[in-house]
């Protein structure tokens, strides 16, 4: 979602006069990836063993003295190696995660640029379905319609990128890769979660409406308001307030509008 909003800002920054356009975009992307790396290092940082008793609290602090645990927001490839000494994550693992996020940033940008240039809501919705929802259900909903198996092995299927190394796989190899758990947590819904697919059209409607409205709103902001009143130190953030994003519309309200229009 942060990546989506960074892209939204670039749709406006790229039409600033030269050289401000390139400078603003480069600064935004640099700060974005600095923040990504900080978060990766926090997640991958080896955690101390859990205490045998509840941690003592500092007076009037309301928080324990031990550091917060690593988030489980996403799975870590080769996460079992995050036990190195010194309290720092392995640099090779940090680099691997940064490469994954860089590819996701580039892929999302290209897909959304194409959709914006073509002016098609269907293409825009498809780009966000692939990038934000993991292309769940791309092979059909058969897995979700199958009765729950009595086997203890969890069946699942995920979408794989047809490019890169996957392009060299045979059909059988691609099928095996689709059914391999890559630890990302992004895979097709099973029978017990099939109702989640019902919300997909609403989600696409909300996201496409939000992106269209924000692109139009940002485009209407004058260049001078974004760039501030000069290059004086301490005044670099004068144009930030105008770039703050609006709230995402309610799905029910958008559906009611569509029904009224029809």
Coordinates of C-alpha atoms in Angstrom, one line a residue:
X1 CA 0.0 0.0 0.0
X2 CA 2.9 2.4 0.7
X3 CA 4.3 1.5 -2.8
X4 CA 0.9 2.4 -4.3
X5 CA 0.9 5.8 -2.7
X6 CA 4.5 6.5 -3.7
X7 CA 3.5 5.8 -7.2
X8 CA 0.5 8.1 -6.9
X9 CA 2.9 10.9 -5.9
X10 CA 5.2 10.3 -8.8
X11 CA 2.3 10.8 -11.2
X12 CA 2.3 14.4 -10.2
X13 CA 6.0 14.9 -9.5
X14 CA 7.0 13.7 -12.9
X15 CA 5.3 16.7 -14.6
X16 CA 7.1 19.3 -12.6
X17 CA 9.5 21.5 -14.6
X18 CA 13.1 20.2 -15.0
X19 CA 15.2 19.6 -13.0
X20 CA 12.8 19.7 -10.1
X21 CA 10.8 16.7 -11.3
X22 CA 13.8 14.3 -11.3
X23 CA 15.1 15.7 -8.0
X24 CA 11.7 15.4 -6.2
X25 CA 11.1 11.9 -7.5
X26 CA 14.6 10.7 -6.7
X27 CA 14.3 12.1 -3.2
X28 CA 10.9 10.4 -2.6
X29 CA 12.2 7.0 -3.9
X30 CA 15.4 7.3 -1.8
X31 CA 13.5 8.0 1.4
X32 CA 11.0 5.2 0.5
X33 CA 13.7 2.6 0.2
X34 CA 15.6 3.9 3.3
X35 CA 12.4 3.3 5.2
X36 CA 12.0 -0.1 3.7
X37 CA 15.5 -1.1 4.7
X38 CA 15.0 0.2 8.2
X39 CA 11.9 -1.9 8.6
X40 CA 13.5 -5.0 7.1
X41 CA 16.4 -4.7 9.6
X42 CA 13.9 -4.3 12.4
X43 CA 12.0 -7.4 11.3
X44 CA 15.1 -9.5 10.8
X45 CA 16.8 -8.5 13.9
X46 CA 17.4 -11.5 16.2
X47 CA 15.1 -11.3 19.2
X48 CA 16.1 -12.0 22.8
X49 CA 14.7 -15.2 24.4
X50 CA 11.3 -14.7 26.0
X51 CA 11.6 -14.0 29.8
X52 CA 10.6 -16.7 32.2
X53 CA 8.4 -14.2 34.0
X54 CA 6.4 -11.1 32.9
X55 CA 8.8 -8.2 32.2
X56 CA 8.9 -5.4 34.7
X57 CA 7.4 -2.1 33.7
X58 CA 9.1 1.3 34.0
X59 CA 7.3 3.7 36.4
X60 CA 4.6 5.7 34.5
X61 CA 5.8 4.3 31.2
X62 CA 3.0 1.8 30.7
X63 CA 5.3 -0.4 28.4
X64 CA 7.6 -3.3 29.1
X65 CA 11.3 -2.9 29.2
X66 CA 11.9 -5.6 26.6
X67 CA 12.0 -4.7 22.9
X68 CA 8.9 -5.4 20.8
X69 CA 8.9 -8.7 18.9
X70 CA 9.5 -8.9 15.2
X71 CA 6.3 -8.4 13.2
X72 CA 4.7 -11.4 11.4
X73 CA 3.4 -9.1 8.6
X74 CA 5.3 -11.1 6.0
X75 CA 7.3 -14.3 6.0
X76 CA 11.1 -14.2 5.8
X77 CA 12.8 -16.4 3.2
X78 CA 15.4 -18.5 5.0
X79 CA 14.2 -16.9 8.2
X80 CA 15.8 -19.7 10.3
X81 CA 19.2 -18.1 9.6
X82 CA 18.3 -15.0 11.6
X83 CA 20.2 -16.2 14.6
X84 CA 23.6 -14.7 14.0
X85 CA 25.5 -13.3 16.9
X86 CA 25.8 -9.6 17.5
X87 CA 22.1 -8.7 17.3
X88 CA 22.3 -7.8 13.6
X89 CA 20.6 -9.6 10.7
X90 CA 22.8 -11.2 8.0
X91 CA 23.5 -8.7 5.3
X92 CA 22.9 -11.3 2.6
X93 CA 19.3 -11.8 3.9
X94 CA 18.7 -8.0 4.0
X95 CA 20.0 -7.7 0.4
X96 CA 17.7 -10.6 -0.7
X97 CA 14.7 -8.9 0.9
X98 CA 15.6 -5.5 -0.6
X99 CA 15.8 -7.1 -4.1
X100 CA 12.3 -8.6 -3.6
X101 CA 10.9 -5.2 -2.7
X102 CA 12.7 -3.4 -5.5
X103 CA 11.2 -5.8 -8.0
X104 CA 7.8 -5.3 -6.5
X105 CA 8.2 -1.5 -6.7
X106 CA 9.3 -1.6 -10.3
X107 CA 6.6 -4.1 -11.4
X108 CA 3.8 -2.1 -9.7
X109 CA 5.0 1.1 -11.3
X110 CA 5.1 -0.2 -14.8
X111 CA 1.7 -1.9 -14.5
X112 CA -0.1 1.2 -13.1
X113 CA 1.6 3.5 -15.6
X114 CA 0.3 1.3 -18.4
X115 CA -3.2 1.3 -16.9
X116 CA -3.2 5.1 -16.4
X117 CA -1.9 5.7 -20.0
X118 CA -4.6 3.4 -21.5
X119 CA -7.3 5.1 -19.4
X120 CA -9.0 1.7 -18.8
X121 CA -10.6 1.0 -15.4
X122 CA -10.4 -2.7 -16.2
X123 CA -6.7 -2.6 -16.8
X124 CA -6.2 -0.6 -13.7
X125 CA -8.2 -3.0 -11.6
X126 CA -6.3 -6.0 -13.1
X127 CA -3.0 -4.3 -12.2
X128 CA -4.0 -3.9 -8.6
X129 CA -5.5 -7.4 -8.5
X130 CA -2.1 -8.8 -9.5
X131 CA 0.0 -6.6 -7.4
X132 CA -2.0 -6.1 -4.2
X133 CA -4.1 -9.3 -4.1
X134 CA -1.5 -11.7 -5.4
X135 CA -3.6 -12.6 -8.5
X136 CA -5.6 -14.9 -6.3
X137 CA -8.0 -17.0 -8.4
X138 CA -6.2 -16.5 -11.7
X139 CA -6.5 -20.2 -12.5
X140 CA -10.2 -20.3 -11.6
X141 CA -12.1 -20.9 -8.3
X142 CA -12.0 -24.6 -8.5
X143 CA -9.8 -24.9 -5.4
X144 CA -12.3 -22.8 -3.4
X145 CA -15.2 -24.9 -4.5
X146 CA -13.7 -28.3 -3.7
X147 CA -14.9 -29.9 -0.5
X148 CA -12.6 -29.7 2.5
X149 CA -10.2 -32.6 2.3
X150 CA -9.8 -35.0 5.2
X151 CA -6.0 -34.9 4.6
X152 CA -3.9 -33.0 7.2
X153 CA -1.8 -31.5 4.3
X154 CA -3.1 -28.0 3.4
X155 CA -3.8 -27.8 -0.3
X156 CA -3.2 -24.4 -1.9
X157 CA -2.3 -22.8 -5.2
X158 CA -0.6 -19.5 -5.9
X159 CA 0.0 -17.4 -9.0
X160 CA 3.6 -17.2 -10.3
X161 CA 5.2 -14.6 -12.4
X162 CA 5.6 -16.0 -15.9
X163 CA 8.8 -14.0 -16.5
X164 CA 12.3 -14.5 -15.2
X165 CA 13.3 -17.9 -14.1
X166 CA 9.7 -19.1 -14.3
X167 CA 9.7 -18.6 -18.1
X168 CA 12.2 -21.5 -18.4
X169 CA 10.1 -24.0 -16.6
X170 CA 8.1 -26.7 -18.3
X171 CA 4.4 -26.9 -17.8
X172 CA 4.8 -29.6 -15.1
X173 CA 7.5 -27.4 -13.4
X174 CA 5.2 -24.4 -13.4
X175 CA 2.4 -26.5 -11.9
X176 CA 4.8 -27.7 -9.1
X177 CA 5.9 -24.1 -8.5
X178 CA 2.2 -22.9 -8.2
X179 CA 1.6 -25.6 -5.5
X180 CA 4.9 -24.9 -3.6
X181 CA 4.5 -22.9 -0.4
X182 CA 6.9 -20.0 -0.8
X183 CA 6.2 -18.7 2.7
X184 CA 4.6 -15.5 1.5
X185 CA 1.1 -16.4 2.7
X186 CA -0.3 -15.3 -0.7
X187 CA -2.2 -18.1 -2.3
X188 CA -5.7 -19.0 -3.5
X189 CA -8.4 -19.3 -0.9
X190 CA -9.5 -22.7 0.1
X191 CA -13.1 -23.9 0.6
X192 CA -13.2 -22.5 4.2
X193 CA -12.3 -19.0 2.9
X194 CA -14.1 -19.0 -0.5
X195 CA -16.4 -16.1 0.7
X196 CA -13.4 -13.8 0.5
X197 CA -13.6 -13.9 -3.3
X198 CA -17.0 -12.2 -3.1
X199 CA -15.4 -9.1 -1.8
X200 CA -12.9 -8.8 -4.7
X201 CA -15.2 -6.8 -7.1
X202 CA -15.9 -4.3 -4.3
X203 CA -12.2 -4.0 -3.5
X204 CA -11.4 -3.3 -7.1
X205 CA -14.1 -0.7 -7.3
X206 CA -12.9 1.1 -4.2
X207 CA -9.2 1.0 -5.4
X208 CA -9.8 2.1 -8.9
X209 CA -12.1 5.0 -7.7
X210 CA -9.5 6.0 -5.1
X211 CA -6.6 6.0 -7.6
X212 CA -8.5 7.9 -10.3
X213 CA -9.7 10.6 -7.8
X214 CA -6.3 11.0 -6.2
X215 CA -4.5 11.3 -9.6
X216 CA -7.0 14.0 -10.7
X217 CA -6.7 15.8 -7.4
X218 CA -2.9 15.9 -7.4
X219 CA -2.9 17.0 -11.0
X220 CA -4.8 20.1 -10.1
X221 CA -2.2 21.3 -7.5
X222 CA -0.1 24.1 -8.9
X223 CA 3.6 23.4 -9.3
X224 CA 4.5 26.3 -7.1
X225 CA 2.5 24.9 -4.2
X226 CA 4.3 21.6 -4.4
X227 CA 7.8 23.0 -4.8
X228 CA 7.4 25.7 -2.1
X229 CA 8.7 29.3 -2.3
X230 CA 12.4 28.6 -2.8
X231 CA 15.3 26.5 -2.0
X232 CA 16.0 28.1 1.4
X233 CA 16.9 25.6 4.2
X234 CA 14.0 24.8 6.4
X235 CA 11.3 25.5 3.8
X236 CA 11.6 22.2 1.9
X237 CA 8.4 20.8 3.3
X238 CA 6.1 23.7 2.5
X239 CA 4.4 21.8 -0.3
X240 CA 3.8 18.6 1.6
X241 CA 0.5 19.5 3.1
X242 CA -1.2 19.8 -0.3
X243 CA 0.0 16.3 -1.2
X244 CA -1.6 14.6 1.8
X245 CA -4.0 11.8 0.6
X246 CA -7.8 11.8 1.0
X247 CA -9.7 9.0 2.7
X248 CA -10.6 5.9 0.7
X249 CA -14.3 5.9 -0.2
X250 CA -16.7 3.5 1.5
X251 CA -17.5 0.5 -0.8
X252 CA -21.3 0.6 0.1
X253 CA -21.5 4.2 -0.9
X254 CA -19.8 3.6 -4.2
X255 CA -22.0 0.7 -5.0
X256 CA -25.1 2.8 -4.2
X257 CA -23.8 5.5 -6.6
X258 CA -23.4 2.9 -9.4
X259 CA -26.9 1.6 -8.8
X260 CA -28.3 5.2 -8.9
X261 CA -26.5 5.9 -12.2
X262 CA -27.8 2.7 -13.8

